């Protein structure tokens, strides 16, 4: 089967499944008007009563900021893991071990509920950002480290032999090759982070899943609201995947690709 | 004064002696071939010359600069010395042209246009200018190695080091690369080449160095060295490499 025909059939199957889902919803007689009415709130087009952003906008803000911080933390940790300095190595492995070895939920609660006991009071948003960044930074560090070490030693040597500075070698030779390997697992981590950002609702922040639940509970429109929330998460995840795919193509230039059919998005 | 002056150099990896008391003077425009069994320290010696590997004792000078692991020494030395590796080591994410312009633009601070003009001229010299816009993965092994030579030439080195430049090539491509190296050497480029291609050594070199177990065992013009090997090690080596020394009755 040619790759084009395969793609077409995959699309067709997707369409069919979407159609089936829509038919099922109609069959259940869901209250679509209710969803449409609440949609601007779910998406975060309106601010919450306390003036804070809410819904999907808050979800995206938390995810976006945590991504940036997690990347910074992960890069430092990866360099620590690659360092010959025992202190840097020790700090990096200790941090990664703790944050990979404990549940994210416990980390969130420690930062938000336990730290105030010793006088360190952090806001809900700050606590959420710190917990997500540190947790995902620990995983991302490993991804970055293995991406860097996967670049063959000959690349460093060729760069050195040409007299390239360390900075040029790192950014122009090693990083682009490492990124090709880092982007796919990092993309998966960020999508997972998008979903885990719902944990900030523990601290009273009105992000997407929390809003959906409260609207659902208020009028017993569970199916409608939870389904709408799921759909929004899903669409966001697909957007993330598309960005990831673009980056993969960008950093895959010059490298012969092995599979062209696996990407649906 | 020799362009590359290696004096009594020694090097260890832990307990193992990899180079012992190696001396070698390479004059400007010389064509030197280093041969010897695998593990005899040939690559290590080349890597000491451009500072990719540190050495423990003795001294190496390139055009009057002592090779050390200090940044200032490495910068000066690597401006003078180009290196071509067995496995090409082209940058796979850059086109052929970008491979050749990266160092000139960032180290020599040429403009993009200047670097491009120079790179195309160097690529032309090894007959691969037509491949400038391709990625390394789209090239044959022989083409990749010639690009690697052009990339080294783009820094205008005074010496080129070759570490078994044809050892990972299919036999049909060996000649195009050896011919490119020979052309360069004939045009006056100082060449220090590690190779197992003894016929090439015979044709090109004005001096052949034979190494074994980290030491220089014999050296001299190829005609003399291969025709009348003095050491048992070189006789054994020549037999293995199918270049029977005269007087040898061949394998029993
Ligand atoms: N990085 C290294 N660490 C330890 N031993 C090494 C290293 N590189 C080379 N060696 C050893 O040094 C010796 C010489 O290696 P090399 O210079 O590569 O020889 P050749 O190029 O002549 O085959 C070999 O015994 C090899 O195992
Ligand atoms: Mg070698």
Coordinates of C-alpha atoms and ligand atoms in Angstrom, one line a residue:
Chain A
X1 CA 0.0 0.0 0.0
X2 CA 1.4 3.4 -1.0
X3 CA 1.9 6.0 1.7
X4 CA -0.6 8.3 0.2
X5 CA -3.3 5.7 0.1
X6 CA -2.5 4.7 3.6
X7 CA -2.8 8.4 4.8
X8 CA -6.1 8.8 3.0
X9 CA -7.5 5.7 4.7
X10 CA -6.3 6.9 8.1
X11 CA -8.0 10.2 7.6
X12 CA -11.2 8.5 6.5
X13 CA -11.1 6.3 9.6
X14 CA -10.7 9.4 11.8
X15 CA -13.6 11.1 10.1
X16 CA -15.8 8.1 10.6
X17 CA -14.9 7.9 14.3
X18 CA -15.6 11.6 14.8
X19 CA -18.9 11.2 13.0
X20 CA -19.8 8.3 15.2
X21 CA -19.0 10.3 18.3
X22 CA -21.2 13.2 17.1
X23 CA -24.0 10.9 16.4
X24 CA -23.7 9.4 19.8
X25 CA -23.9 12.8 21.5
X26 CA -27.0 13.7 19.5
X27 CA -28.5 10.4 20.4
X28 CA -28.0 11.1 24.1
X29 CA -29.8 14.4 23.7
X30 CA -27.1 16.5 25.2
X31 CA -27.9 20.1 26.0
X32 CA -25.7 21.8 23.5
X33 CA -27.1 25.3 24.2
X34 CA -25.8 25.0 27.8
X35 CA -22.3 24.2 26.6
X36 CA -22.4 27.1 24.1
X37 CA -23.5 29.4 26.8
X38 CA -20.6 28.4 29.1
X39 CA -18.0 28.1 26.4
X40 CA -16.6 31.6 26.7
X41 CA -16.0 31.0 30.4
X42 CA -14.5 27.5 29.8
X43 CA -12.1 29.0 27.2
X44 CA -11.3 31.9 29.5
X45 CA -12.5 34.7 27.3
X46 CA -14.0 36.3 30.5
X47 CA -12.1 36.9 33.7
X48 CA -13.1 35.2 36.9
X49 CA -15.1 37.2 39.5
X50 CA -11.9 37.9 41.4
X51 CA -10.4 39.4 38.2
X52 CA -8.1 36.5 37.6
X53 CA -7.9 34.7 34.3
X54 CA -9.6 31.3 34.2
X55 CA -10.5 28.3 32.1
X56 CA -8.4 27.2 29.1
X57 CA -6.5 30.6 29.1
X58 CA -5.3 29.9 32.6
X59 CA -4.4 26.3 31.7
X60 CA -2.4 27.6 28.8
X61 CA -0.7 30.3 30.9
X62 CA 0.3 27.7 33.6
X63 CA 1.5 25.3 31.0
X64 CA 3.4 27.9 28.9
X65 CA 5.2 29.5 31.9
X66 CA 6.0 26.1 33.4
X67 CA 7.4 25.0 30.0
X68 CA 9.8 27.9 30.0
X69 CA 10.9 27.4 33.6
X70 CA 11.1 23.6 33.2
X71 CA 13.4 24.1 30.2
X72 CA 15.7 26.4 32.0
X73 CA 15.9 24.1 35.1
X74 CA 16.3 21.0 32.8
X75 CA 19.1 22.6 30.8
X76 CA 21.0 23.4 34.0
X77 CA 20.4 19.9 35.4
X78 CA 21.5 18.3 32.2
X79 CA 24.7 20.3 32.2
X80 CA 25.2 19.2 35.9
X81 CA 24.7 15.6 34.9
X82 CA 27.3 16.0 32.2
X83 CA 29.7 17.9 34.4
X84 CA 32.9 16.4 35.9
X85 CA 32.4 18.6 39.0
X86 CA 31.1 16.2 41.7
X87 CA 29.1 18.9 43.5
X88 CA 27.3 19.9 40.3
X89 CA 26.7 16.3 39.4
X90 CA 25.5 15.5 43.0
X91 CA 23.1 18.4 43.1
X92 CA 21.7 17.6 39.7
X93 CA 21.1 13.9 40.4
X94 CA 19.7 14.6 43.9
X95 CA 17.1 17.1 42.5
X96 CA 16.1 14.8 39.6
X97 CA 15.8 11.8 41.9
X98 CA 13.5 13.5 44.4
X99 CA 11.2 15.1 41.8
X100 CA 11.0 11.9 39.7
X101 CA 10.5 9.7 42.7
X102 CA 7.6 11.5 44.3
X103 CA 4.0 12.2 43.1
X104 CA 3.4 15.6 41.5
X105 CA 0.3 16.0 43.7
X106 CA 2.4 15.6 46.8
X107 CA 4.9 18.1 45.5
X108 CA 2.2 20.6 44.8
X109 CA 0.8 20.2 48.4
X110 CA 4.2 20.4 50.0
X111 CA 4.9 23.7 48.2
X112 CA 1.4 25.2 48.8
X113 CA 0.4 23.7 52.2
X114 CA 3.5 22.5 54.0
X115 CA 5.9 25.4 53.3
X116 CA 3.8 28.0 55.0
X117 CA 4.3 26.0 58.2
X118 CA 7.9 27.1 58.1
X119 CA 7.1 30.6 57.1
X120 CA 7.3 30.4 53.3
X121 CA 3.9 31.4 51.9
X122 CA 3.6 31.2 48.2
X123 CA 0.5 32.2 46.1
X124 CA -1.5 29.5 44.4
X125 CA -0.3 30.3 40.9
X126 CA 3.3 30.6 42.0
X127 CA 3.1 27.2 43.9
X128 CA 1.6 25.6 40.9
X129 CA 4.2 26.9 38.5
X130 CA 7.1 25.9 40.8
X131 CA 5.7 22.4 41.3
X132 CA 5.1 21.8 37.6
X133 CA 8.4 23.3 36.5
X134 CA 10.5 21.4 39.0
X135 CA 8.7 18.1 38.4
X136 CA 8.8 18.3 34.6
X137 CA 12.3 19.9 34.6
X138 CA 13.5 16.7 36.3
X139 CA 12.2 14.5 33.5
X140 CA 13.2 16.9 30.7
X141 CA 16.7 17.1 32.1
X142 CA 17.2 13.4 31.3
X143 CA 15.8 13.9 27.8
X144 CA 18.2 16.7 27.2
X145 CA 21.1 14.9 28.6
X146 CA 20.6 11.8 26.5
X147 CA 20.0 14.0 23.4
X148 CA 23.4 15.7 23.9
X149 CA 25.3 12.5 24.6
X150 CA 23.8 10.9 21.5
X151 CA 25.6 13.3 19.3
X152 CA 28.7 11.3 18.1
X153 CA 32.1 12.3 19.6
X154 CA 33.4 12.8 16.1
X155 CA 31.2 15.9 15.8
X156 CA 32.9 17.6 18.8
X157 CA 36.3 16.6 17.5
X158 CA 35.6 17.9 14.0
X159 CA 34.4 21.2 15.4
X160 CA 37.5 21.4 17.7
X161 CA 39.8 20.6 14.8
X162 CA 38.3 23.4 12.8
X163 CA 39.0 25.8 15.7
X164 CA 35.4 26.5 16.5
X165 CA 34.9 28.1 20.0
X166 CA 33.0 26.1 22.6
X167 CA 30.0 28.4 22.2
X168 CA 29.9 27.9 18.4
X169 CA 30.3 24.2 18.8
X170 CA 27.5 24.0 21.4
X171 CA 25.0 26.1 19.5
X172 CA 25.8 25.5 15.8
X173 CA 27.0 21.9 15.8
X174 CA 25.8 20.0 18.9
X175 CA 22.5 21.6 19.8
X176 CA 20.8 21.3 16.4
X177 CA 21.7 17.6 16.3
X178 CA 20.7 17.0 19.9
X179 CA 17.4 18.9 19.4
X180 CA 16.3 16.4 16.7
X181 CA 16.4 13.7 19.4
X182 CA 15.1 15.9 22.2
X183 CA 12.0 17.4 20.5
X184 CA 9.8 14.2 20.3
X185 CA 10.1 13.2 23.9
X186 CA 10.0 16.8 25.1
X187 CA 6.8 17.3 23.1
X188 CA 5.2 14.3 24.8
X189 CA 6.3 15.8 28.2
X190 CA 4.7 19.1 27.4
X191 CA 1.4 17.6 26.3
X192 CA 1.5 15.6 29.6
X193 CA 2.2 18.9 31.4
X194 CA -0.8 20.5 29.7
X195 CA -3.0 17.8 31.3
X196 CA -1.3 17.8 34.7
X197 CA -1.8 21.6 34.9
X198 CA -5.3 20.7 36.2
X199 CA -3.6 20.0 39.5
X200 CA -3.4 23.8 40.2
X201 CA -7.2 23.6 40.8
X202 CA -6.2 22.0 44.1
X203 CA -5.2 25.4 45.2
X204 CA -8.4 27.1 44.2
X205 CA -7.4 28.2 40.7
X206 CA -10.2 28.2 38.2
X207 CA -8.5 26.3 35.3
X208 CA -10.3 24.4 32.7
X209 CA -11.1 21.2 34.4
X210 CA -12.2 22.9 37.6
X211 CA -14.6 25.2 35.8
X212 CA -16.1 22.4 33.9
X213 CA -16.7 20.4 37.1
X214 CA -18.3 23.4 38.9
X215 CA -20.6 24.2 36.0
X216 CA -21.4 20.5 35.7
X217 CA -22.2 20.1 39.4
X218 CA -24.3 23.3 39.5
X219 CA -26.9 22.0 37.1
X220 CA -26.1 18.3 36.7
X221 CA -24.8 18.8 33.1
X222 CA -22.0 16.4 33.7
X223 CA -21.8 14.8 30.3
X224 CA -22.0 18.2 28.5
X225 CA -19.4 20.1 30.5
X226 CA -16.8 17.3 31.0
X227 CA -17.1 16.4 27.4
X228 CA -16.5 20.0 26.4
X229 CA -13.5 20.3 28.7
X230 CA -12.1 17.1 27.3
X231 CA -12.6 18.4 23.8
X232 CA -10.7 21.6 24.5
X233 CA -7.8 19.7 26.1
X234 CA -7.7 17.4 23.1
X235 CA -7.6 20.3 20.6
X236 CA -4.8 21.9 22.6
X237 CA -2.9 18.7 22.6
X238 CA -3.2 18.4 18.9
X239 CA -1.9 21.9 18.4
X240 CA 1.1 21.0 20.6
X241 CA 1.6 17.9 18.4
X242 CA 1.6 20.0 15.3
X243 CA 4.1 22.4 16.7
X244 CA 6.2 19.4 17.7
X245 CA 6.0 17.9 14.3
X246 CA 7.1 21.2 12.7
X247 CA 10.1 21.3 15.0
X248 CA 10.9 17.7 14.1
X249 CA 10.9 18.5 10.4
X250 CA 13.0 21.6 11.1
X251 CA 15.7 19.8 13.0
X252 CA 15.5 16.7 10.9
X253 CA 16.9 18.5 7.8
X254 CA 19.7 16.5 6.3
X255 CA 18.9 13.4 8.2
X256 CA 17.2 10.7 6.2
X257 CA 13.8 10.1 7.7
X258 CA 12.7 6.6 8.4
X259 CA 8.9 6.9 8.7
X260 CA 6.7 9.4 7.0
X261 CA 3.4 7.8 7.7
X262 CA 3.2 7.8 11.4
X263 CA 2.1 11.4 11.8
X264 CA -1.6 12.0 11.5
X265 CA -1.7 15.5 12.9
Chain B
X1 CA 62.8 25.3 11.2
X2 CA 60.4 22.4 10.6
X3 CA 56.7 23.4 10.2
X4 CA 55.7 20.6 12.6
X5 CA 58.4 19.7 15.1
X6 CA 57.7 16.6 17.3
X7 CA 60.4 16.0 19.9
X8 CA 60.6 13.0 22.2
X9 CA 56.9 12.9 22.7
X10 CA 55.4 10.3 25.1
X11 CA 51.9 9.6 26.2
X12 CA 50.1 7.2 28.5
X13 CA 46.6 6.0 28.9
X14 CA 46.7 4.9 32.5
X15 CA 49.3 2.2 32.7
X16 CA 49.5 1.8 28.9
X17 CA 52.2 3.5 27.0
X18 CA 50.7 4.8 23.8
X19 CA 53.6 7.0 22.5
X20 CA 57.2 6.6 23.6
X21 CA 59.9 9.1 22.7
X22 CA 58.4 9.9 19.2
X23 CA 60.4 12.5 17.2
X24 CA 59.4 13.7 13.8
X25 CA 60.2 16.9 11.9
X26 CA 57.9 17.8 9.0
X27 CA 59.3 20.6 6.8
X28 CA 57.0 22.9 4.8
X29 CA 55.6 21.2 1.7
X30 CA 56.7 17.8 2.9
X31 CA 54.6 14.7 2.1
X32 CA 54.8 12.4 5.0
X33 CA 53.0 9.1 5.4
X34 CA 52.7 7.3 8.7
X35 CA 51.9 3.6 8.7
X36 CA 52.0 0.8 11.2
X37 CA 49.8 -1.9 12.7
X38 CA 46.5 -0.9 14.3
X39 CA 46.9 0.2 17.9
X40 CA 50.4 1.5 17.3
X41 CA 49.6 5.1 18.2
X42 CA 49.3 6.7 14.8
X43 CA 45.9 8.4 15.4
X44 CA 47.0 9.5 18.9
X45 CA 50.2 11.1 17.4
X46 CA 48.1 13.1 14.9
X47 CA 45.6 14.1 17.6
X48 CA 48.5 15.4 19.7
X49 CA 49.7 17.6 16.9
X50 CA 46.4 19.6 16.8
X51 CA 45.8 19.3 20.6
X52 CA 42.8 17.0 20.4
X53 CA 44.7 14.8 22.8
X54 CA 47.2 16.1 25.4
X55 CA 50.7 14.5 25.6
X56 CA 52.7 13.8 28.7
X57 CA 56.3 14.4 27.8
X58 CA 58.4 16.0 25.1
X59 CA 57.2 18.9 22.9
X60 CA 55.3 19.5 19.7
X61 CA 55.7 22.8 17.9
X62 CA 53.6 23.9 14.9
X63 CA 55.1 26.8 13.0
X64 CA 56.9 27.9 16.2
X65 CA 53.9 27.6 18.5
X66 CA 54.2 25.1 21.3
X67 CA 51.1 22.8 21.4
X68 CA 49.6 22.8 24.9
X69 CA 46.1 22.5 26.2
X70 CA 46.0 26.3 26.9
X71 CA 43.2 28.0 24.9
X72 CA 45.6 30.5 23.3
X73 CA 47.9 27.7 22.1
X74 CA 45.0 25.6 20.8
X75 CA 43.5 28.6 18.9
X76 CA 46.8 29.4 17.2
X77 CA 47.6 25.8 16.4
X78 CA 44.2 24.9 15.0
X79 CA 44.3 27.9 12.7
X80 CA 47.4 26.3 11.1
X81 CA 46.4 22.6 11.2
X82 CA 43.5 21.0 9.4
X83 CA 42.4 17.5 10.1
X84 CA 40.5 14.9 8.0
X85 CA 39.0 12.0 9.9
X86 CA 38.4 8.4 8.9
X87 CA 34.7 8.8 9.5
X88 CA 34.4 12.2 7.7
X89 CA 32.6 13.8 10.6
X90 CA 30.7 16.2 8.4
X91 CA 28.0 18.2 10.2
X92 CA 24.8 16.3 9.1
X93 CA 22.4 19.1 9.7
X94 CA 24.3 21.5 7.5
X95 CA 24.6 21.6 3.7
X96 CA 28.0 21.0 2.1
X97 CA 28.4 24.7 1.7
X98 CA 27.4 25.5 5.2
X99 CA 29.8 22.8 6.5
X100 CA 32.5 24.7 4.6
X101 CA 31.6 28.3 5.7
X102 CA 30.8 27.8 9.4
X103 CA 34.4 27.9 10.6
X104 CA 35.5 30.7 8.2
X105 CA 32.6 32.9 9.3
X106 CA 32.8 32.3 13.0
X107 CA 36.6 31.9 13.5
X108 CA 38.1 34.0 10.6
X109 CA 35.1 36.4 10.7
X110 CA 34.6 36.3 6.9
X111 CA 31.4 37.7 5.6
X112 CA 28.9 35.2 4.2
X113 CA 29.7 36.2 0.7
X114 CA 33.4 35.9 1.1
X115 CA 33.1 32.6 2.9
X116 CA 30.9 31.3 0.1
X117 CA 33.3 32.3 -2.6
X118 CA 36.2 30.7 -0.9
X119 CA 34.3 27.6 0.0
X120 CA 33.2 27.1 -3.6
X121 CA 36.8 27.5 -4.8
X122 CA 38.0 24.8 -2.2
X123 CA 35.2 22.5 -3.2
X124 CA 36.1 22.9 -6.8
X125 CA 39.7 21.9 -6.0
X126 CA 38.4 18.5 -4.9
X127 CA 35.8 18.4 -7.6
X128 CA 32.6 18.5 -5.5
X129 CA 31.5 22.2 -6.1
X130 CA 28.4 20.8 -7.8
X131 CA 27.3 19.3 -4.5
X132 CA 27.4 22.6 -2.5
X133 CA 23.6 22.7 -1.8
X134 CA 23.3 19.0 -0.8
X135 CA 23.3 17.5 2.7
X136 CA 26.0 15.1 3.6
X137 CA 23.5 12.2 3.8
X138 CA 22.9 12.6 0.1
X139 CA 26.5 12.1 -0.8
X140 CA 28.6 8.9 -1.4
X141 CA 31.4 8.2 1.0
X142 CA 34.0 9.4 -1.4
X143 CA 32.2 12.7 -2.0
X144 CA 31.7 13.2 1.8
X145 CA 35.4 12.7 2.4
X146 CA 36.3 15.2 -0.4
X147 CA 33.9 17.7 1.2
X148 CA 35.7 17.1 4.5
X149 CA 39.0 17.9 2.9
X150 CA 37.5 21.1 1.3
X151 CA 36.1 22.0 4.7
X152 CA 39.6 21.8 6.3
X153 CA 41.1 23.7 3.4
X154 CA 38.6 26.6 4.0
X155 CA 40.6 27.6 7.1
X156 CA 43.7 28.0 4.9
X157 CA 45.8 25.6 7.1
X158 CA 49.6 25.3 6.7
X159 CA 49.4 21.5 7.4
X160 CA 46.8 18.9 6.7
X161 CA 46.5 15.8 8.9
X162 CA 44.8 12.8 7.4
X163 CA 43.8 9.9 9.8
X164 CA 43.1 6.9 7.6
X165 CA 41.0 9.0 5.2
X166 CA 40.0 6.0 3.0
X167 CA 39.6 3.3 5.6
X168 CA 35.8 3.5 5.8
X169 CA 35.3 3.8 2.0
X170 CA 34.1 1.3 -0.5
X171 CA 37.1 0.2 -2.6
X172 CA 35.7 2.0 -5.7
X173 CA 35.8 5.3 -3.9
X174 CA 39.3 5.0 -2.4
X175 CA 41.0 6.3 -5.5
X176 CA 39.0 9.5 -5.9
X177 CA 39.9 10.5 -2.4
X178 CA 43.6 9.4 -2.7
X179 CA 43.8 11.4 -6.0
X180 CA 42.4 14.5 -4.3
X181 CA 45.0 14.2 -1.5
X182 CA 47.8 13.6 -3.9
X183 CA 46.8 16.6 -6.0
X184 CA 46.9 18.8 -2.8
X185 CA 50.2 17.4 -1.7
X186 CA 51.7 17.9 -5.2
X187 CA 50.5 21.5 -5.2
X188 CA 52.6 22.1 -2.1
X189 CA 50.3 21.5 0.9
X190 CA 52.2 20.1 3.8
X191 CA 50.7 16.7 4.4
X192 CA 50.8 14.2 7.3
X193 CA 48.8 11.2 6.3
X194 CA 48.1 8.0 8.3
X195 CA 47.2 5.3 5.8
X196 CA 47.3 1.6 5.1
X197 CA 47.4 2.3 1.3
X198 CA 51.1 1.5 0.9
X199 CA 51.0 1.8 -2.9
X200 CA 49.8 5.4 -2.4
X201 CA 52.6 5.9 0.1
X202 CA 55.0 4.6 -2.4
X203 CA 53.7 6.9 -5.1
X204 CA 53.3 10.1 -3.1
X205 CA 55.4 10.2 0.1
X206 CA 58.8 11.7 0.3
X207 CA 59.1 10.3 3.8
X208 CA 57.4 7.2 5.4
X209 CA 57.3 6.7 9.1
X210 CA 56.7 3.2 10.4
X211 CA 55.3 3.0 13.9
X212 CA 54.8 0.0 16.2
X213 CA 53.7 -0.1 19.8
X214 CA 53.9 3.7 20.2
X215 CA 57.4 4.1 18.8
X216 CA 58.9 5.1 15.5
X217 CA 60.7 1.9 14.3
X218 CA 61.9 3.1 10.9
X219 CA 61.6 6.0 8.6
X220 CA 62.9 7.0 5.2
X221 CA 61.9 7.4 1.6
X222 CA 59.3 4.8 0.6
X223 CA 61.4 3.1 -2.1
X224 CA 64.2 2.5 0.4
X225 CA 62.0 1.6 3.4
X226 CA 59.7 -0.8 1.6
X227 CA 62.5 -2.3 -0.5
X228 CA 64.9 -3.0 2.4
X229 CA 63.0 -3.1 5.7
X230 CA 65.6 -3.4 8.5
X231 CA 63.3 -4.4 11.3
X232 CA 61.4 -7.6 11.8
X233 CA 58.3 -5.6 12.7
X234 CA 58.2 -3.8 9.3
X235 CA 58.8 -7.0 7.4
X236 CA 55.9 -8.6 9.2
X237 CA 53.8 -5.6 8.6
X238 CA 54.6 -5.5 4.9
X239 CA 53.8 -9.2 4.5
X240 CA 50.4 -8.6 6.2
X241 CA 49.7 -5.6 4.0
X242 CA 50.5 -7.7 0.9
X243 CA 53.5 -5.6 -0.2
X244 CA 56.1 -8.4 -0.1
X245 CA 59.5 -7.2 0.7
X246 CA 62.2 -8.3 -1.7
X247 CA 64.0 -11.4 -0.5
X248 CA 60.8 -12.6 1.2
X249 CA 59.5 -15.9 0.0
X250 CA 56.0 -15.0 1.1
X251 CA 53.8 -16.9 3.4
X252 CA 54.6 -20.5 4.1
Ligands
LIG1 N1 40.7 7.4 24.7 C1 41.5 6.3 24.9 N2 41.6 5.8 26.1 C2 42.3 4.7 26.4 N3 43.1 4.1 25.5 C3 43.1 4.6 24.2 C4 42.3 5.8 23.9 N4 42.6 6.1 22.6 C5 43.5 5.2 22.1 N5 43.8 4.3 23.1 C6 44.8 3.2 23.0 O1 46.0 3.8 22.5 C7 46.6 2.9 21.6 C8 46.9 3.6 20.3 O2 45.7 3.9 19.7 P1 45.6 4.7 18.3 O3 46.4 5.9 18.4 O4 44.2 4.8 17.9 O5 46.3 3.6 17.3 P2 46.3 3.5 15.8 O6 45.7 4.8 15.2 O7 47.7 3.4 15.3 O8 45.5 2.3 15.4 C9 45.7 1.7 21.4 O9 46.1 0.6 22.2 C10 44.4 2.2 22.0 O10 43.7 1.1 22.6
LIG2 MG1 43.9 5.0 14.1

